[in-house]
Coordinates of C-alpha atoms and ligand atoms in Angstrom, one line a residue:
M23 CA 208.8 95.1 66.3
P24 CA 204.8 93.9 66.7
A25 CA 204.1 90.6 67.1
T26 CA 205.4 87.7 64.4
T27 CA 202.7 85.1 65.8
L28 CA 199.4 85.1 66.9
D29 CA 200.0 82.5 69.2
Q30 CA 202.4 85.4 71.6
L31 CA 198.7 87.6 71.3
V32 CA 196.5 84.7 72.6
S33 CA 199.2 83.7 75.3
L34 CA 199.0 87.4 76.4
C35 CA 195.3 87.5 76.2
K36 CA 195.4 84.5 78.3
R37 CA 197.4 85.7 81.0
R38 CA 196.6 89.1 81.7
G39 CA 192.8 88.7 81.3
F40 CA 192.1 90.7 78.7
V41 CA 190.6 87.4 76.8
F42 CA 188.3 84.4 77.7
P43 CA 186.5 81.5 75.8
S44 CA 183.4 81.2 76.8
S45 CA 181.7 79.1 79.3
E46 CA 184.9 77.8 79.9
I47 CA 184.6 75.7 83.2
Y48 CA 182.0 74.0 80.3
G49 CA 184.3 73.2 77.9
G50 CA 183.5 76.7 75.9
L51 CA 181.6 77.5 72.3
Q52 CA 183.4 77.3 69.4
G53 CA 183.8 80.6 67.9
V54 CA 182.8 83.0 70.9
F55 CA 184.9 84.6 73.2
D56 CA 184.4 86.9 76.7
W57 CA 186.1 90.1 76.8
G58 CA 187.9 89.7 80.2
P59 CA 188.6 93.2 82.8
L60 CA 191.6 94.6 80.7
G61 CA 190.1 93.3 76.6
V62 CA 186.8 95.5 77.8
E63 CA 188.5 98.7 78.7
L64 CA 190.8 98.3 75.6
K65 CA 187.9 97.1 73.4
N66 CA 185.4 100.1 74.9
N67 CA 188.8 102.8 74.1
I68 CA 188.6 101.4 70.6
I69 CA 184.8 102.2 70.5
S70 CA 185.1 105.3 71.8
S71 CA 187.8 105.9 69.3
W72 CA 185.8 105.3 66.2
W73 CA 182.6 107.5 67.7
R74 CA 185.0 110.3 68.9
T75 CA 185.9 110.7 65.1
N76 CA 183.5 109.4 62.9
V77 CA 180.4 111.1 65.1
Y78 CA 181.5 114.1 66.9
E79 CA 184.4 115.0 65.4
R80 CA 182.5 115.7 61.8
D81 CA 179.6 118.0 61.5
D82 CA 177.2 115.2 59.4
M83 CA 177.2 112.3 60.6
E84 CA 174.0 110.8 63.5
G85 CA 174.1 108.0 66.0
L86 CA 172.0 105.2 66.3
D87 CA 171.5 102.0 68.6
A88 CA 169.3 99.6 66.6
A89 CA 167.7 96.8 68.1
I90 CA 169.3 93.2 67.5
L91 CA 166.3 91.3 66.5
M92 CA 164.4 92.7 63.9
N93 CA 161.4 91.9 61.5
R94 CA 162.1 88.8 59.5
L95 CA 161.5 90.5 56.7
T96 CA 164.2 92.7 56.9
W97 CA 166.3 89.9 56.0
R98 CA 164.4 88.8 53.0
Y99 CA 164.1 92.2 51.2
S100 CA 167.8 92.8 52.4
G101 CA 168.8 90.0 50.2
H102 CA 170.1 88.0 53.1
E103 CA 167.8 85.0 53.2
E104 CA 168.9 84.4 49.7
T105 CA 172.1 85.0 48.9
F106 CA 174.0 85.2 53.0
N107 CA 175.5 81.9 51.9
D108 CA 178.6 80.2 52.5
P109 CA 179.4 77.0 50.9
L110 CA 179.2 73.9 52.8
V111 CA 181.1 70.4 52.3
D112 CA 181.8 67.4 54.1
C113 CA 184.4 65.1 54.9
R114 CA 182.9 62.0 53.6
D115 CA 185.5 59.6 54.9
C116 CA 185.7 61.7 59.0
K117 CA 182.3 62.8 58.7
S118 CA 183.2 66.9 59.3
R119 CA 182.4 69.9 58.0
W120 CA 184.1 72.7 56.2
R121 CA 183.6 75.6 54.3
A122 CA 184.7 75.1 50.7
D123 CA 186.8 77.9 49.5
H124 CA 189.2 77.8 52.8
I125 CA 190.1 73.9 52.1
R126 CA 191.8 73.4 48.9
G127 CA 189.6 70.3 47.9
R128 CA 191.3 68.2 50.9
C129 CA 189.6 67.5 54.6
P130 CA 192.1 69.6 57.1
N131 CA 191.3 66.4 59.6
C132 CA 192.1 63.9 58.1
G133 CA 193.8 64.9 54.4
S134 CA 190.6 62.9 52.8
T135 CA 189.8 64.6 49.3
N136 CA 186.5 62.5 49.2
L137 CA 184.3 65.8 49.7
T138 CA 180.6 66.3 49.0
E139 CA 179.9 68.8 46.3
P140 CA 180.0 72.6 47.9
R141 CA 176.3 73.0 48.7
P142 CA 174.8 77.2 50.4
F143 CA 175.1 77.2 54.1
N144 CA 172.9 80.3 55.2
M145 CA 174.8 81.7 58.4
M146 CA 172.0 83.7 59.8
F147 CA 171.7 81.9 63.6
K148 CA 167.9 81.7 63.8
T149 CA 165.5 82.0 67.2
A150 CA 161.6 82.6 67.4
V151 CA 160.0 85.7 69.0
G152 CA 157.8 84.7 71.9
P153 CA 156.4 81.4 74.1
V154 CA 155.7 80.4 70.8
A155 CA 158.4 78.6 67.9
D156 CA 155.8 78.7 64.5
A157 CA 155.8 80.6 60.9
D158 CA 154.9 83.9 62.6
S159 CA 157.5 84.2 65.8
F160 CA 160.6 83.4 63.4
A161 CA 163.4 85.8 64.2
Y162 CA 167.0 85.9 63.2
L163 CA 170.1 87.1 65.0
R164 CA 171.0 90.3 63.3
P165 CA 174.3 89.1 60.8
E166 CA 175.6 93.0 60.5
T167 CA 174.2 96.3 62.1
A168 CA 174.1 98.0 58.7
Q169 CA 170.2 96.9 58.2
G170 CA 169.2 98.6 61.4
I171 CA 170.3 101.7 59.5
F172 CA 168.7 101.1 56.5
V173 CA 165.1 100.7 57.8
N174 CA 165.8 103.4 60.0
F175 CA 166.0 106.2 57.4
G176 CA 163.1 108.1 57.8
N177 CA 162.9 108.2 61.2
V178 CA 166.1 109.9 61.6
L179 CA 166.0 111.7 58.3
A180 CA 162.2 113.0 59.7
T181 CA 164.0 114.5 63.0
S182 CA 167.7 115.0 62.2
N183 CA 166.6 117.4 59.2
R184 CA 169.8 116.4 57.4
K185 CA 170.6 117.5 54.4
L186 CA 172.9 115.4 51.3
P187 CA 175.3 114.1 52.1
F188 CA 175.1 112.9 56.1
G189 CA 175.6 109.1 57.7
I190 CA 174.1 107.4 60.8
A191 CA 176.6 105.5 62.5
Q192 CA 176.3 102.7 64.6
V193 CA 178.1 99.9 66.9
G194 CA 176.6 96.9 67.6
K195 CA 176.7 93.0 67.6
A196 CA 176.4 90.8 65.1
F197 CA 176.1 87.4 64.9
R198 CA 177.1 84.7 61.9
N199 CA 176.9 80.7 61.9
E200 CA 180.2 80.3 60.5
I201 CA 181.1 77.0 59.2
N202 CA 184.7 76.6 60.9
P203 CA 185.4 80.1 63.5
R204 CA 189.1 80.1 63.8
N205 CA 192.1 82.4 64.7
F206 CA 191.3 83.5 67.6
L207 CA 189.0 86.2 67.7
F208 CA 189.7 87.2 63.7
R209 CA 186.8 84.7 62.7
V210 CA 184.1 84.0 65.5
R211 CA 180.4 83.9 65.9
E212 CA 179.6 87.1 68.1
F213 CA 181.1 90.0 67.2
E214 CA 180.7 93.7 67.4
Q215 CA 180.6 95.6 64.5
M216 CA 181.4 99.6 63.9
E217 CA 179.6 100.7 61.1
I218 CA 178.6 103.3 59.0
E219 CA 176.1 104.0 55.9
Y220 CA 176.7 107.4 54.5
F221 CA 174.1 108.9 52.0
V222 CA 175.2 110.8 49.1
M223 CA 173.6 112.3 46.3
P224 CA 173.6 109.5 43.2
G225 CA 176.9 110.3 40.8
T226 CA 179.2 111.5 43.8
E227 CA 179.3 108.0 45.2
D228 CA 182.7 107.9 43.3
E229 CA 184.2 111.3 44.8
W230 CA 183.0 110.3 48.4
H231 CA 184.0 106.3 48.4
Q232 CA 187.7 108.2 47.9
R233 CA 186.9 110.5 50.6
W234 CA 185.9 107.8 53.0
L235 CA 188.9 106.2 52.4
E236 CA 191.2 108.4 53.1
D237 CA 188.9 108.8 56.2
R238 CA 189.4 105.3 57.5
L239 CA 193.1 105.3 56.9
A240 CA 193.3 108.6 58.9
W241 CA 191.5 106.7 61.5
W242 CA 193.8 103.6 61.6
E243 CA 196.6 105.0 61.7
S244 CA 195.6 107.4 64.8
I245 CA 195.1 104.0 66.5
G246 CA 198.9 102.9 66.2
I247 CA 198.3 101.7 62.7
P248 CA 201.0 102.6 59.8
R249 CA 199.2 102.8 56.6
A250 CA 201.8 100.8 55.2
R251 CA 200.9 98.0 57.6
I252 CA 197.1 98.3 55.9
K253 CA 197.0 96.8 52.1
I254 CA 194.0 98.3 50.0
Y255 CA 192.4 95.2 48.0
D256 CA 190.0 96.7 45.1
V257 CA 187.5 94.2 45.3
P258 CA 187.5 92.4 41.8
P259 CA 183.4 92.7 40.2
D260 CA 183.1 88.7 40.8
E261 CA 183.7 88.8 44.2
L262 CA 181.8 92.2 45.0
A263 CA 178.9 90.8 47.5
H264 CA 175.5 91.3 45.6
Y265 CA 174.9 94.7 47.0
S266 CA 178.0 96.5 45.9
K267 CA 179.3 98.2 42.7
R268 CA 182.5 98.9 44.4
T269 CA 184.7 97.6 47.8
F270 CA 187.7 98.5 49.6
D271 CA 188.9 96.1 51.3
L272 CA 191.8 97.4 54.4
M273 CA 193.3 93.8 55.0
Y274 CA 196.1 94.7 57.8
D275 CA 198.7 92.3 57.7
Y276 CA 198.5 89.9 61.1
P277 CA 200.8 87.9 62.7
T278 CA 200.6 84.2 61.6
L279 CA 197.4 85.3 58.9
G280 CA 199.6 87.6 56.3
H281 CA 197.0 90.2 54.9
E282 CA 193.6 89.8 55.6
E283 CA 190.3 91.8 55.7
V284 CA 190.0 94.3 58.7
E285 CA 187.5 96.9 57.5
G286 CA 185.1 96.7 54.1
I287 CA 184.5 100.2 52.4
A288 CA 182.0 99.2 49.9
S289 CA 179.4 101.6 47.2
R290 CA 176.2 100.1 48.0
T291 CA 174.5 102.3 45.2
D292 CA 171.0 102.9 45.8
Y293 CA 170.3 99.3 46.1
D294 CA 169.3 99.2 50.4
L295 CA 166.8 102.3 50.7
G296 CA 166.1 101.0 47.3
S297 CA 164.7 97.5 48.9
H298 CA 163.2 98.7 51.9
S299 CA 161.2 101.0 49.9
R300 CA 157.5 100.5 49.2
D301 CA 155.9 102.1 45.2
Q302 CA 160.1 101.2 43.7
E303 CA 158.5 101.8 40.4
T304 CA 158.4 105.2 40.4
L305 CA 161.8 105.9 41.7
N306 CA 164.2 105.5 39.3
L307 CA 166.6 102.9 41.3
T308 CA 169.1 102.1 39.5
A309 CA 170.7 99.0 41.5
R310 CA 168.1 95.9 41.2
A311 CA 166.1 95.8 44.3
N312 CA 164.3 93.0 45.9
P313 CA 160.7 93.6 44.8
N314 CA 159.2 94.9 48.0
R315 CA 155.5 94.5 48.4
D316 CA 155.4 94.6 52.4
S317 CA 157.4 97.6 53.1
T318 CA 154.7 100.7 54.4
A319 CA 157.9 103.8 53.5
R320 CA 159.7 105.3 50.5
L321 CA 163.0 105.8 51.7
T322 CA 163.6 109.2 49.9
Y323 CA 165.3 112.6 50.4
Y324 CA 163.1 115.4 48.8
D325 CA 165.8 117.5 46.8
P326 CA 164.7 121.1 47.5
E327 CA 167.0 122.0 44.4
S328 CA 165.5 119.8 41.6
R329 CA 162.5 119.2 44.3
R330 CA 162.6 115.6 43.2
H331 CA 162.3 112.8 45.8
I332 CA 165.3 110.9 45.2
V333 CA 166.9 107.8 46.6
P334 CA 170.3 108.5 48.1
F335 CA 173.4 106.7 47.0
V336 CA 175.1 104.9 50.1
I337 CA 178.7 104.7 51.2
E338 CA 179.5 101.9 54.0
P339 CA 182.7 102.0 56.5
S340 CA 182.3 98.3 58.1
A341 CA 185.2 97.4 60.9
G342 CA 184.9 94.2 63.2
V343 CA 186.2 95.5 67.1
G344 CA 187.6 92.1 67.8
R345 CA 189.4 92.4 63.9
C346 CA 190.9 95.7 65.3
F347 CA 191.3 94.7 68.9
L348 CA 193.7 92.3 67.1
A349 CA 195.2 93.7 64.9
V350 CA 196.0 97.1 68.1
L351 CA 197.6 94.4 70.0
A352 CA 199.7 93.2 67.3
E353 CA 201.1 96.2 66.3
A354 CA 201.7 97.3 69.7
Y355 CA 203.3 94.3 71.2
D356 CA 207.0 94.5 71.6
E357 CA 209.5 91.8 73.5
Q358 CA 212.5 93.8 74.6
M359 CA 215.2 92.9 75.3
V360 CA 216.3 95.2 78.3
K361 CA 220.0 94.4 78.5
A362 CA 221.8 91.5 77.3
P363 CA 221.9 88.2 79.1
P364 CA 225.7 86.5 79.4
P365 CA 226.7 84.4 77.4
E366 CA 226.5 81.3 79.7
R367 CA 223.0 82.0 80.3
V368 CA 222.4 82.3 76.5
H369 CA 224.3 78.9 75.7
A370 CA 222.1 77.2 78.7
V371 CA 218.6 78.1 77.6
T372 CA 220.3 77.0 73.7
D373 CA 221.2 73.7 74.7
A374 CA 217.8 73.1 76.3
L375 CA 216.3 74.3 73.7
E376 CA 217.8 71.9 71.2
A377 CA 216.9 68.5 73.6
F378 CA 213.1 69.8 74.2
L379 CA 213.5 69.8 69.6
K380 CA 214.7 66.6 69.6
S381 CA 212.5 65.3 72.3
V382 CA 209.3 66.5 70.3
G383 CA 210.5 64.9 66.9
R384 CA 210.7 62.0 68.3
N385 CA 207.8 62.2 69.9
E386 CA 205.9 59.4 68.4
K387 CA 202.3 60.4 70.5
L388 CA 202.0 63.8 68.8
A389 CA 199.9 64.6 65.6
P390 CA 202.3 65.1 62.9
E391 CA 200.7 69.0 62.3
T392 CA 201.0 69.8 66.0
R393 CA 204.9 68.0 65.7
D394 CA 205.7 70.4 62.6
A395 CA 204.2 73.5 64.4
L396 CA 206.4 72.4 67.4
V397 CA 209.4 72.1 65.7
E398 CA 209.3 75.5 63.2
R399 CA 208.3 77.6 66.3
G400 CA 211.1 75.9 68.2
Q401 CA 213.4 76.1 64.9
A402 CA 212.7 80.3 64.1
I403 CA 213.1 81.1 67.8
L404 CA 216.9 78.9 68.4
A405 CA 217.6 81.0 65.0
G406 CA 217.2 84.1 66.1
L407 CA 218.4 84.2 70.4
P408 CA 218.8 85.5 72.6
E409 CA 216.6 88.3 71.0
T410 CA 213.7 85.6 70.5
M411 CA 214.1 84.3 74.2
P412 CA 210.5 85.5 75.6
Q413 CA 209.2 83.3 73.1
I414 CA 209.9 80.3 74.2
E415 CA 207.0 80.9 76.8
T416 CA 205.0 81.2 73.7
L417 CA 206.1 78.2 72.4
L418 CA 205.7 76.2 76.0
A419 CA 201.8 76.8 75.6
M420 CA 201.3 75.7 72.2
P421 CA 199.2 72.6 72.1
G422 CA 201.6 69.4 72.4
A423 CA 203.9 71.2 74.2
D424 CA 203.3 70.3 77.5
Q425 CA 203.4 66.1 76.6
I426 CA 207.3 67.3 76.2
D427 CA 209.2 66.1 79.6
T428 CA 212.2 68.6 78.7
G429 CA 209.9 71.1 78.6
K430 CA 210.1 71.9 82.8
K431 CA 214.0 71.8 82.0
L432 CA 213.6 74.6 79.0
R433 CA 211.2 76.3 81.1
G434 CA 213.7 76.5 84.1
Q435 CA 216.1 77.4 81.8
A436 CA 214.5 80.3 80.6
Q437 CA 212.2 81.9 82.3
G438 CA 215.1 83.6 85.0
P439 CA 216.9 85.8 81.8
I440 CA 213.5 86.3 80.4
D441 CA 212.7 88.0 83.9
E442 CA 215.5 89.7 84.2
Y443 CA 216.7 90.9 81.0
F444 CA 212.9 91.4 79.1
R445 CA 210.1 92.7 78.9
T446 CA 206.7 92.9 77.1
V447 CA 205.4 95.5 76.4
L448 CA 201.9 97.1 74.7
H449 CA 203.3 101.0 72.9
L450 CA 199.5 101.2 72.7
K451 CA 198.6 105.0 71.9
P452 CA 197.5 106.0 75.7
H453 CA 193.8 106.6 74.6
L454 CA 193.5 103.0 74.0
A455 CA 195.7 101.6 76.9
P456 CA 193.1 99.7 79.6
I457 CA 194.4 101.7 82.0
R458 CA 196.6 105.2 82.1
V459 CA 198.1 105.2 84.8
A460 CA 199.0 103.0 87.8
V461 CA 200.3 104.3 91.3
F462 CA 202.5 102.2 93.8
P463 CA 204.2 103.1 96.9
L464 CA 207.8 102.3 97.1
K465 CA 207.0 100.6 100.3
R466 CA 203.3 98.4 101.6
N467 CA 204.0 98.3 104.9
H468 CA 204.2 102.1 105.3
E469 CA 201.6 104.0 106.2
G470 CA 202.6 107.2 105.0
L471 CA 203.7 106.1 101.7
V472 CA 200.6 103.6 101.1
S473 CA 198.2 106.7 102.2
M474 CA 199.8 109.2 99.9
A475 CA 199.8 106.6 97.1
R476 CA 195.9 105.7 97.8
E477 CA 195.0 109.5 97.9
L478 CA 197.0 110.2 94.5
R479 CA 194.6 107.8 92.7
T480 CA 191.8 108.9 93.5
A481 CA 192.7 112.4 92.6
I482 CA 193.5 111.0 89.6
Q483 CA 191.1 109.2 88.9
S484 CA 188.2 111.7 89.9
G485 CA 186.6 113.4 86.9
S486 CA 188.9 111.1 84.0
F487 CA 187.7 109.2 81.4
F488 CA 190.4 107.1 81.8
R489 CA 191.2 104.9 84.0
T490 CA 193.8 104.6 86.8
V491 CA 194.9 102.0 89.5
Y492 CA 196.5 101.5 92.8
D493 CA 199.1 98.6 93.2
D494 CA 201.1 97.5 95.9
T495 CA 201.7 93.9 95.2
G496 CA 205.6 94.0 94.4
A497 CA 209.2 95.4 94.4
I498 CA 208.8 98.6 91.4
G499 CA 210.9 97.1 89.3
K500 CA 208.1 94.2 89.2
L501 CA 205.1 96.1 89.1
Y502 CA 206.4 98.3 86.3
R503 CA 207.4 95.1 84.1
R504 CA 203.1 93.9 85.0
Q505 CA 202.0 97.1 83.8
D506 CA 204.6 97.8 80.9
E507 CA 203.1 94.3 79.3
I508 CA 199.4 95.5 79.3
G509 CA 200.4 99.2 78.2
T510 CA 199.6 101.5 80.9
P511 CA 201.4 104.7 79.7
Y512 CA 202.1 106.1 83.3
C513 CA 204.1 104.5 86.2
V514 CA 204.0 106.5 89.8
T515 CA 206.3 106.4 92.7
V516 CA 205.1 107.8 95.7
D517 CA 208.5 107.6 97.5
F518 CA 210.3 109.0 101.4
Q519 CA 210.8 112.1 99.6
S520 CA 207.0 112.4 98.0
L521 CA 206.4 112.7 102.0
E522 CA 209.2 115.4 102.5
D523 CA 208.2 117.8 99.0
G524 CA 205.3 116.3 97.7
T525 CA 207.1 115.6 94.4
V526 CA 206.6 111.6 93.0
T527 CA 208.4 109.7 89.8
V528 CA 206.0 109.3 86.8
R529 CA 207.9 106.6 84.3
D530 CA 207.2 106.7 80.1
R531 CA 206.2 103.4 80.0
D532 CA 208.6 103.3 76.4
T533 CA 211.3 105.2 77.2
M534 CA 211.0 103.9 80.6
Q535 CA 212.6 107.0 81.7
Q536 CA 211.2 108.8 85.1
V537 CA 210.1 112.5 85.5
R538 CA 210.0 114.2 89.2
M539 CA 207.3 116.7 89.6
P540 CA 204.5 117.8 92.3
A541 CA 201.9 115.2 92.7
S542 CA 199.8 117.7 92.1
E543 CA 200.6 117.9 88.5
V544 CA 200.4 115.1 87.7
R545 CA 196.9 114.4 86.2
G546 CA 196.5 117.4 84.5
Y547 CA 200.5 115.9 83.2
V548 CA 199.1 112.4 82.1
T549 CA 195.5 113.6 81.0
G550 CA 197.7 115.9 78.7
R551 CA 199.3 113.1 76.9
G552 CA 196.5 111.6 75.7
Ligands
GAP28 N1 177.8 95.2 56.4 C1 179.2 95.6 55.2 C2 179.5 93.7 56.4 O1 178.9 93.5 57.3 P1 181.9 92.7 56.0 O2 182.5 92.2 54.9 O3 180.8 91.2 56.0 O4 180.3 93.0 55.3 C3 182.3 93.7 57.9 O5 181.4 92.7 57.4 C4 183.4 93.5 59.2 O6 183.1 93.2 60.2 C5 184.6 92.7 58.7 O7 185.3 93.8 57.5 C6 185.5 91.8 59.5 O8 186.4 92.8 60.3 C7 184.0 91.8 60.9 N2 183.4 90.6 60.7 C8 182.8 90.0 59.7 N3 182.6 88.4 59.8 C9 183.6 88.2 60.9 C10 183.4 87.5 62.1 N4 183.3 86.2 61.6 N5 184.6 87.4 63.0 C11 185.4 88.7 63.2 N6 184.6 89.4 62.8 C12 183.8 89.3 61.6

């Protein structure tokens, strides 16, 4: 079963070092996160899979890596200076600030309805380029990677000799000064996008829009997100961005949040290339482009058949890496009961949980929302015991739980059975797993086992595009559980039989079955199953 709450993922990411709050030792920075040792591997594997599918496996794509800082005029003519705004309101009572469309007329901090009228807030971060901060040095951090593609359209076309239709793909950082960053990685101020601008003949854009929708859903499926878990939202005209003729939002069913956008696929017409072009009056543009007196180029394509210069239309599939990361984790997450715990241990946990919830209900020091959140979570766990027992760890990591004395007793009762009868496992596709193979010696103080295990790790790693690790820091059962929790598909154990006949066991993460094979065959075995 996929994760049921966002807290389960937050807790896993913290516990196992996937994601850290940025500059945590100084109190952090709201809406900014760092990728830890396992997070960076999973994120890079997601990006590689996207790049392989969209650039290498197609014959109509080129790649690009444009700079984050761009001439300010880019953002004037793209329309962002004027329109990249969110509606901001102030609470007159507690002085907090909110995004008007997220709060339904009531301050989430103090409950007041005494709010200012919404006013536009431009979300682009501003900076200065060079030693003097003045009008000439003013620049923005890009709020999307797309514009780097549009302004390079002529360069790519001239150097690649592409014919329409073709696309340009790019992965890179984007920055938005979100009014209220929230929900962990879902809405942040610094994030990465995987964007494609696909250029087509005018008149063929609807057909290509549908084809890209299908192609993108197939990719999501290939990384473990079934179609049934994504709703396609055909964005109504009054919600469309200023550049879009039609947009399909792919809405993944996130735990806690419900269906939210993970990718947008927009039909952007000739708006962008038109807006960044000079001599617009000669281009027969269909979009209401921004009049441009600064551009030095006509971003057109010479069509040999009609012998005319035309402005291509654009289909843009654009996904956020962080939102994708969260969806992949949510879908892969599983808390499995490996063996049923004995009834007396379940009773003991039930009693301890009931006592904890009573203490929460009686605690006057907790804010009402904190109390309600703890009680709601705890009741859901209580109703689902024993299967929900591992969720007690997440409950005890929730805000306010550390102020409840009976929490220690609950942890004491639950930890033993959780370790003994459950496992957390990430059923990640092998090509995404942060670590593909973990190699263990059966005993860490046996020189023969240790050196064979170390040599095998090196042999599997050498020349591979995935990560292989050696670990001898615990008993085998514990090592298996640790690797299950981070999604390692294969655990290889070197035992005494290995020293005699050169074979090892390979354990499958999902079935927990072990097969024995010559050590020399392991690399081929785990590679072929990528
Ligand atoms: N070039 C088009 C564009 O930027 P968008 O819908 O604003 O469109 C595309 O963003 C994707 O970027 C979204 O579907 C989402 O996955 C991701 N994204 C946007 N804002 C984000 C934020 N503040 N935090 C995390 N991801 C974000």
